[in-house]
CSV table of C-alpha atoms and ligand atoms in Angstrom, one decimal:
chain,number,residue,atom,x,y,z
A,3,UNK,CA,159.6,101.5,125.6
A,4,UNK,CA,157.4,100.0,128.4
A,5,UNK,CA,154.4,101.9,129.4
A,6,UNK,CA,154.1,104.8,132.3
A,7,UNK,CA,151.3,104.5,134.7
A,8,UNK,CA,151.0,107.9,134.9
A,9,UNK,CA,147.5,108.0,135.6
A,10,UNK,CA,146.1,105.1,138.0
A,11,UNK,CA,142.5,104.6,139.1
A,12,UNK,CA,141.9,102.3,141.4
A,13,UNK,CA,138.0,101.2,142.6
A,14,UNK,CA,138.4,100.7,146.8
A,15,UNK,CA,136.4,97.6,146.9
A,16,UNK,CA,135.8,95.0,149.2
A,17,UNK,CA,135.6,96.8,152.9
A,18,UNK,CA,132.5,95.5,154.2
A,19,UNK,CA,133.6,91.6,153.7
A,20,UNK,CA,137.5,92.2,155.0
A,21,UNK,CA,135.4,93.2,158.3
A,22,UNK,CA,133.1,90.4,158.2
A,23,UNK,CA,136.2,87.8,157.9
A,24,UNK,CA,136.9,89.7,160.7
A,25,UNK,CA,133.6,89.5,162.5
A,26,UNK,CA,133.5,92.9,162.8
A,27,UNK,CA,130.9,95.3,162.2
A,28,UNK,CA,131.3,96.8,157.9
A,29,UNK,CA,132.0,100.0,159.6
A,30,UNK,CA,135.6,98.7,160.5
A,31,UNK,CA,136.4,97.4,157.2
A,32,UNK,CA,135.9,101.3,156.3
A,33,UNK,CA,138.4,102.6,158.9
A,34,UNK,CA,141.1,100.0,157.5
A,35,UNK,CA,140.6,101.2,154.5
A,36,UNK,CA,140.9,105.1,155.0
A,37,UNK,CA,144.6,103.9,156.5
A,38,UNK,CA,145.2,101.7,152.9
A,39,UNK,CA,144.1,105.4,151.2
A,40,UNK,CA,147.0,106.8,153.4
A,41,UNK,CA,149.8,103.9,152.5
A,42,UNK,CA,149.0,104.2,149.0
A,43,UNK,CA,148.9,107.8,148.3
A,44,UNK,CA,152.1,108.1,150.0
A,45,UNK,CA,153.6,105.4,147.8
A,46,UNK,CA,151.9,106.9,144.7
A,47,UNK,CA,153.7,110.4,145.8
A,48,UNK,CA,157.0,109.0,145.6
A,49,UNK,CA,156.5,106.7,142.5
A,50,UNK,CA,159.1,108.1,140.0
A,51,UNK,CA,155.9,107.5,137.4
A,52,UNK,CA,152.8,108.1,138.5
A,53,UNK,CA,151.7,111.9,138.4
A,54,UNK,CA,148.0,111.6,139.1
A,55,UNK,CA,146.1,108.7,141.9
A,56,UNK,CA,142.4,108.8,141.7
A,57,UNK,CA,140.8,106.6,144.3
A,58,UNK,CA,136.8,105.6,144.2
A,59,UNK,CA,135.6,106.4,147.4
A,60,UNK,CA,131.8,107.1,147.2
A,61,UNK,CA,129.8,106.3,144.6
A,62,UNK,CA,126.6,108.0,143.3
A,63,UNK,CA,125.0,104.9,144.2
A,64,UNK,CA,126.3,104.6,147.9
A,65,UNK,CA,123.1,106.1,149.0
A,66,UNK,CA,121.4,103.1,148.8
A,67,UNK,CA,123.2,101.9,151.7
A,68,UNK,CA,121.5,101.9,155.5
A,69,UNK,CA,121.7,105.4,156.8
A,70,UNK,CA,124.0,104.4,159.7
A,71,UNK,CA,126.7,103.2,157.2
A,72,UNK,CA,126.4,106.4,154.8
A,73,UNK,CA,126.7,108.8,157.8
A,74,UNK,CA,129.5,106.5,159.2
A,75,UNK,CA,131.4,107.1,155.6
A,76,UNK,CA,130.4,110.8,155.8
A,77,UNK,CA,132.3,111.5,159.0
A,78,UNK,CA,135.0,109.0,158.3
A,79,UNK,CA,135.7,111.3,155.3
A,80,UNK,CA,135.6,114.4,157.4
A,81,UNK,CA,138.0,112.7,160.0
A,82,UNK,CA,140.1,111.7,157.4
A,83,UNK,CA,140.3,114.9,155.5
A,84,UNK,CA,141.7,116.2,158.9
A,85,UNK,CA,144.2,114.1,160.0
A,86,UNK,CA,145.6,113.9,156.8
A,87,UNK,CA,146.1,117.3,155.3
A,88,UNK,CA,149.6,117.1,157.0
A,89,UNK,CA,150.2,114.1,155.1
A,90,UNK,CA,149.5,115.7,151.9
A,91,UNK,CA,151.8,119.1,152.5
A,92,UNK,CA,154.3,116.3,153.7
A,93,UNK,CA,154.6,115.1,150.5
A,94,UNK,CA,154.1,117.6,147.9
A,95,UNK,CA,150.2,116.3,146.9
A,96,UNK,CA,147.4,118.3,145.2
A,97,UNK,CA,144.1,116.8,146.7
A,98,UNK,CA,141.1,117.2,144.4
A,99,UNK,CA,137.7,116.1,144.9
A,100,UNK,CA,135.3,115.1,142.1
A,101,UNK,CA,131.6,114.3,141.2
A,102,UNK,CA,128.7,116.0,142.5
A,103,UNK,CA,129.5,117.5,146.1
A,104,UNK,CA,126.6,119.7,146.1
A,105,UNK,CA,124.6,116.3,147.6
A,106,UNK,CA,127.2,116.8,151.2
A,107,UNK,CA,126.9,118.9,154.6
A,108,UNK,CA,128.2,122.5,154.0
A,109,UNK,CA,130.2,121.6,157.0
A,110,UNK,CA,132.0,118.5,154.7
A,111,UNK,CA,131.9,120.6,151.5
A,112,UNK,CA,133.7,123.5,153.2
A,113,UNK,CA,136.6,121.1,154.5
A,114,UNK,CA,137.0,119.3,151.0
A,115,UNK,CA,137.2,122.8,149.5
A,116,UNK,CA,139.7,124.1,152.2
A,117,UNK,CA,142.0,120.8,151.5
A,118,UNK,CA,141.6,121.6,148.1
A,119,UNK,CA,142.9,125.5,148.4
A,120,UNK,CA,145.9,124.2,151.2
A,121,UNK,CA,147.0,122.2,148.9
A,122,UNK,CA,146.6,123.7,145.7
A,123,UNK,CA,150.8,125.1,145.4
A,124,UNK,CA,152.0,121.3,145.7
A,125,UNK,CA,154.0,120.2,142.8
A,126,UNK,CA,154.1,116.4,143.2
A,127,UNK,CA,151.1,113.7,142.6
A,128,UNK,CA,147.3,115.4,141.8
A,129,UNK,CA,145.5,113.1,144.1
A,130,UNK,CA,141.7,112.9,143.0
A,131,UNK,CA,139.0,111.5,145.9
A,132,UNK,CA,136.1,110.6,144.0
A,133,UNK,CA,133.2,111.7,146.5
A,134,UNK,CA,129.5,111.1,145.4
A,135,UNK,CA,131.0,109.9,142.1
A,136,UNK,CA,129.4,109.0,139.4
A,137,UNK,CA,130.4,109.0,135.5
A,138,UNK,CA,126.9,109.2,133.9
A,139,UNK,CA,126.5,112.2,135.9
A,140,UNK,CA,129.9,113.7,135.5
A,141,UNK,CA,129.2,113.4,131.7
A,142,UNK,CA,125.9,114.3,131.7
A,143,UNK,CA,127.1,117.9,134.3
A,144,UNK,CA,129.7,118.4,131.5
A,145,UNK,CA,127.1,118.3,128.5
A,146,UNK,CA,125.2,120.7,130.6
A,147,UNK,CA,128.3,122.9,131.2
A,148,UNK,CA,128.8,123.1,127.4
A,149,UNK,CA,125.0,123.7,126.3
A,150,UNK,CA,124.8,126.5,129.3
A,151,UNK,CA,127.7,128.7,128.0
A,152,UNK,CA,126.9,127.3,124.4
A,153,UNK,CA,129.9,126.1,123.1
A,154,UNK,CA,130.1,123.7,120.7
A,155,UNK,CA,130.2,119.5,121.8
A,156,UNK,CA,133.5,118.4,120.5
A,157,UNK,CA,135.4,115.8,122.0
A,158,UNK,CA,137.8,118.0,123.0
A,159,UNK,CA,135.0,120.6,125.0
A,160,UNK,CA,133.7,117.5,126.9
A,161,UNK,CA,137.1,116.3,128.0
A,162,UNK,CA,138.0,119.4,129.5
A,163,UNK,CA,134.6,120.1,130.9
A,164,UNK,CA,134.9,116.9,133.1
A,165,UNK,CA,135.6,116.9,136.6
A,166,UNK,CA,139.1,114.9,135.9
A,167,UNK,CA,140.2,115.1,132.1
A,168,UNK,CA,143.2,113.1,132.6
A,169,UNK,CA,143.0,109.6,130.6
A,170,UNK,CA,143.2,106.9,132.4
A,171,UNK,CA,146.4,104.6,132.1
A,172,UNK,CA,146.2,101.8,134.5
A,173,UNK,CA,142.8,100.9,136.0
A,174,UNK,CA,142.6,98.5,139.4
A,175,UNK,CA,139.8,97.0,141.1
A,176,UNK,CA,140.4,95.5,144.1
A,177,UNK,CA,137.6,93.2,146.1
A,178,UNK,CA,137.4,90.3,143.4
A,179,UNK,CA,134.3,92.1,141.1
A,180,UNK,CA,135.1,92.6,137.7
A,181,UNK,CA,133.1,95.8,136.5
A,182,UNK,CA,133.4,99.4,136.6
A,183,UNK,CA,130.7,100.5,139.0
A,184,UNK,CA,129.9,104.0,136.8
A,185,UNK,CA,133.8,105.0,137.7
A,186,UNK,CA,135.5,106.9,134.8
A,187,UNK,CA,133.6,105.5,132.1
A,188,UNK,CA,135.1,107.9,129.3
A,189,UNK,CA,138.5,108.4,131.0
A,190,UNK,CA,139.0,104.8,130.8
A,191,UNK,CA,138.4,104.2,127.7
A,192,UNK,CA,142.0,103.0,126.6
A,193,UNK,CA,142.9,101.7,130.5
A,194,UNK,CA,144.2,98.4,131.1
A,195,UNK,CA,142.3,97.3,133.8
A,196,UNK,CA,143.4,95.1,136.8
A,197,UNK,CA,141.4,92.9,139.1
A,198,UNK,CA,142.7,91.4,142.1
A,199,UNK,CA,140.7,89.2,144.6
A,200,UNK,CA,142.4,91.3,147.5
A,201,UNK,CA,140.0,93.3,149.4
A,202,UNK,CA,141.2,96.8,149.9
A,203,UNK,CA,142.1,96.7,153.6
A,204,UNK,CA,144.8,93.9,152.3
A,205,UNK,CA,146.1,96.1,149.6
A,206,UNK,CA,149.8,97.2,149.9
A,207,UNK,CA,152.1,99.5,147.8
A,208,UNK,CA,153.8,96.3,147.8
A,209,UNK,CA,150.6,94.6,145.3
A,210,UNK,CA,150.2,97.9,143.5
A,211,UNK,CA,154.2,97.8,142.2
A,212,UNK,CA,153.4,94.1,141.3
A,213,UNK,CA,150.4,95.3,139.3
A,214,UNK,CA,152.8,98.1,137.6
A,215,UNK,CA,155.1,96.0,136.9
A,216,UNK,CA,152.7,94.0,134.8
A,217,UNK,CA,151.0,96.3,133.4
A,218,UNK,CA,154.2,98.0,132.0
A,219,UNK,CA,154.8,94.9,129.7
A,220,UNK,CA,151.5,95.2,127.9
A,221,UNK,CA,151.4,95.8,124.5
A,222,UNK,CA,148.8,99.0,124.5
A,223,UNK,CA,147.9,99.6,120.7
A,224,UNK,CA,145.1,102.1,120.6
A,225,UNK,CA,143.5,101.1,117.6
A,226,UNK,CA,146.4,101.2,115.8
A,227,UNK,CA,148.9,98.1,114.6
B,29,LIG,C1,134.1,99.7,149.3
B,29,LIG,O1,133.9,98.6,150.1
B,29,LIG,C2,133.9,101.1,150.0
B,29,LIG,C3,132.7,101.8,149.5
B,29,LIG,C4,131.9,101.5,148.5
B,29,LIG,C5,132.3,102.9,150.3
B,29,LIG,P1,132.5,98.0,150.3
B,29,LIG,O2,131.8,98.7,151.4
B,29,LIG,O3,131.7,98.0,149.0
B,29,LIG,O4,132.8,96.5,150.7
B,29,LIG,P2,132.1,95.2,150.2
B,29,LIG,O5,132.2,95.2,148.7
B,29,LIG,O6,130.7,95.2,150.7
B,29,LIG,O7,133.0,94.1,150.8
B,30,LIG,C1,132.2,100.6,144.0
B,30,LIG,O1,132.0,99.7,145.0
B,30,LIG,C2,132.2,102.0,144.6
B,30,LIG,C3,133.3,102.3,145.4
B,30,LIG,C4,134.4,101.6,145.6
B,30,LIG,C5,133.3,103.6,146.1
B,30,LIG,P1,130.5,99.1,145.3
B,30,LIG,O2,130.7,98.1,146.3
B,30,LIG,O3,129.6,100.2,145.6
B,30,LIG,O4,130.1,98.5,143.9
B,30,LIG,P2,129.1,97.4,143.5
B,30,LIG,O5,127.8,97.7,144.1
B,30,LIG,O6,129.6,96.1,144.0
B,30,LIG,O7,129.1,97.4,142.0
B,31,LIG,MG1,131.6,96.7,147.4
């Protein structure tokens, strides 16, 4: 039996130097890549296999970044969020959003949760955007969750009181890096992970069934023999 990548995570990386092979200003490397999000949700949607996409789009520690470029991101999002909630009914997907969205606009939370509830009677891929992401503060807002309503801290309670409690099968990281960047940290803790020197705007459904494909002949053993 070959392994099913039924839950792939893939870190965006590599925007700001696609646009600066490009000379271009970063900013554009971020508009290519919001139409790679596009190409590879809809491939995700009708992969046979994969039931749930989660994409890193903005980490906890993107506000480090000049302002211009983090309110260039912010309305990018909004834009995006837009145009696309077409492409979602279109093909059957369940957007979710985690991490900590309290940090947005009202204006930006109010469309994330109104993509959320439009979508919310799909039946095909759950499609996680991972907005202001961060996993030492997704697991430290579950802990909290679980002291607040005082329930006991199993394994089990802190799963579920994550923002996604799906484990993670296949992990990608596009842009050449090779760490984790705070993304998933306790979903991913059996993932194979992937790292490819494209940079995001390059990615194609056509690299990510290459990826699968690979990834399907690993021998995943959990701890056991
Ligand atoms: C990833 O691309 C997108 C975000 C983090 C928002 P980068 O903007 O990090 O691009 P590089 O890594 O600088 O090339
Ligand atoms: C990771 O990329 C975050 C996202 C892709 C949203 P970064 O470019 O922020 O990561 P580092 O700083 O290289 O680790
Ligand atoms: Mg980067």
């Amino acid at each position: 039996m070959s392994n099913l990548p039924r839950h792939v995570a893939i870190i965006m990386d590599g925007n700001g130097r696609w646009a600066q092979q490009q000379e271009q200003p970063r900013v554009k490397g971020h508009e290519k890549g919001a139409e790679v999000v596009r190409d590879i949700m809809t491939f995700a949607s009708r992969h046979d296999e994969i039931r749930s996409l989660t994409l890193y789009a903005f980490s906890t520690e993107n506000w480090k970044r000049p302002k211009a470029e983090v309110e260039f991101l912010m309305k990018l999002l909004s834009r995006y969020l837009k145009k696309e909630q077409h492409v979602y009914l279109e093909n059957n997907v369940r957007f979710h959003a985690i991490g900590d969205l309290s940090r947005f606009s009202a204006s930006l939370q109010k469309l994330i949760r109104q993509t959320e509830e439009k979508t919310a009677h799909c039946t095909g891929l759950h499609h996680h955007l991972a907005l202001n992401y961060g996993a030492k503060d997704e697991i430290l807002r579950a802990v909290k969750t679980l002291q607040e309503d005082g329930l006991e801290l199993t394994e089990e309670a802190l799963n579920s009181a994550l923002d996604a409690p799906e484990p993670v099968d296949l992990l990608i990281r596009t842009g050449g890096d090779q760490r984790l960047s705070n993304f998933l940290l306790w979903q991913a803790a059996y993932a194979e992970l992937f790292f490819t020197r494209t940079l995001w705007p390059d990615f194609t459904p056509r690299e990510l069934q290459s990826i699968i494909d690979r990834f399907k002949s690993v021998e995943r053993r959990f701890g056991g023999l």
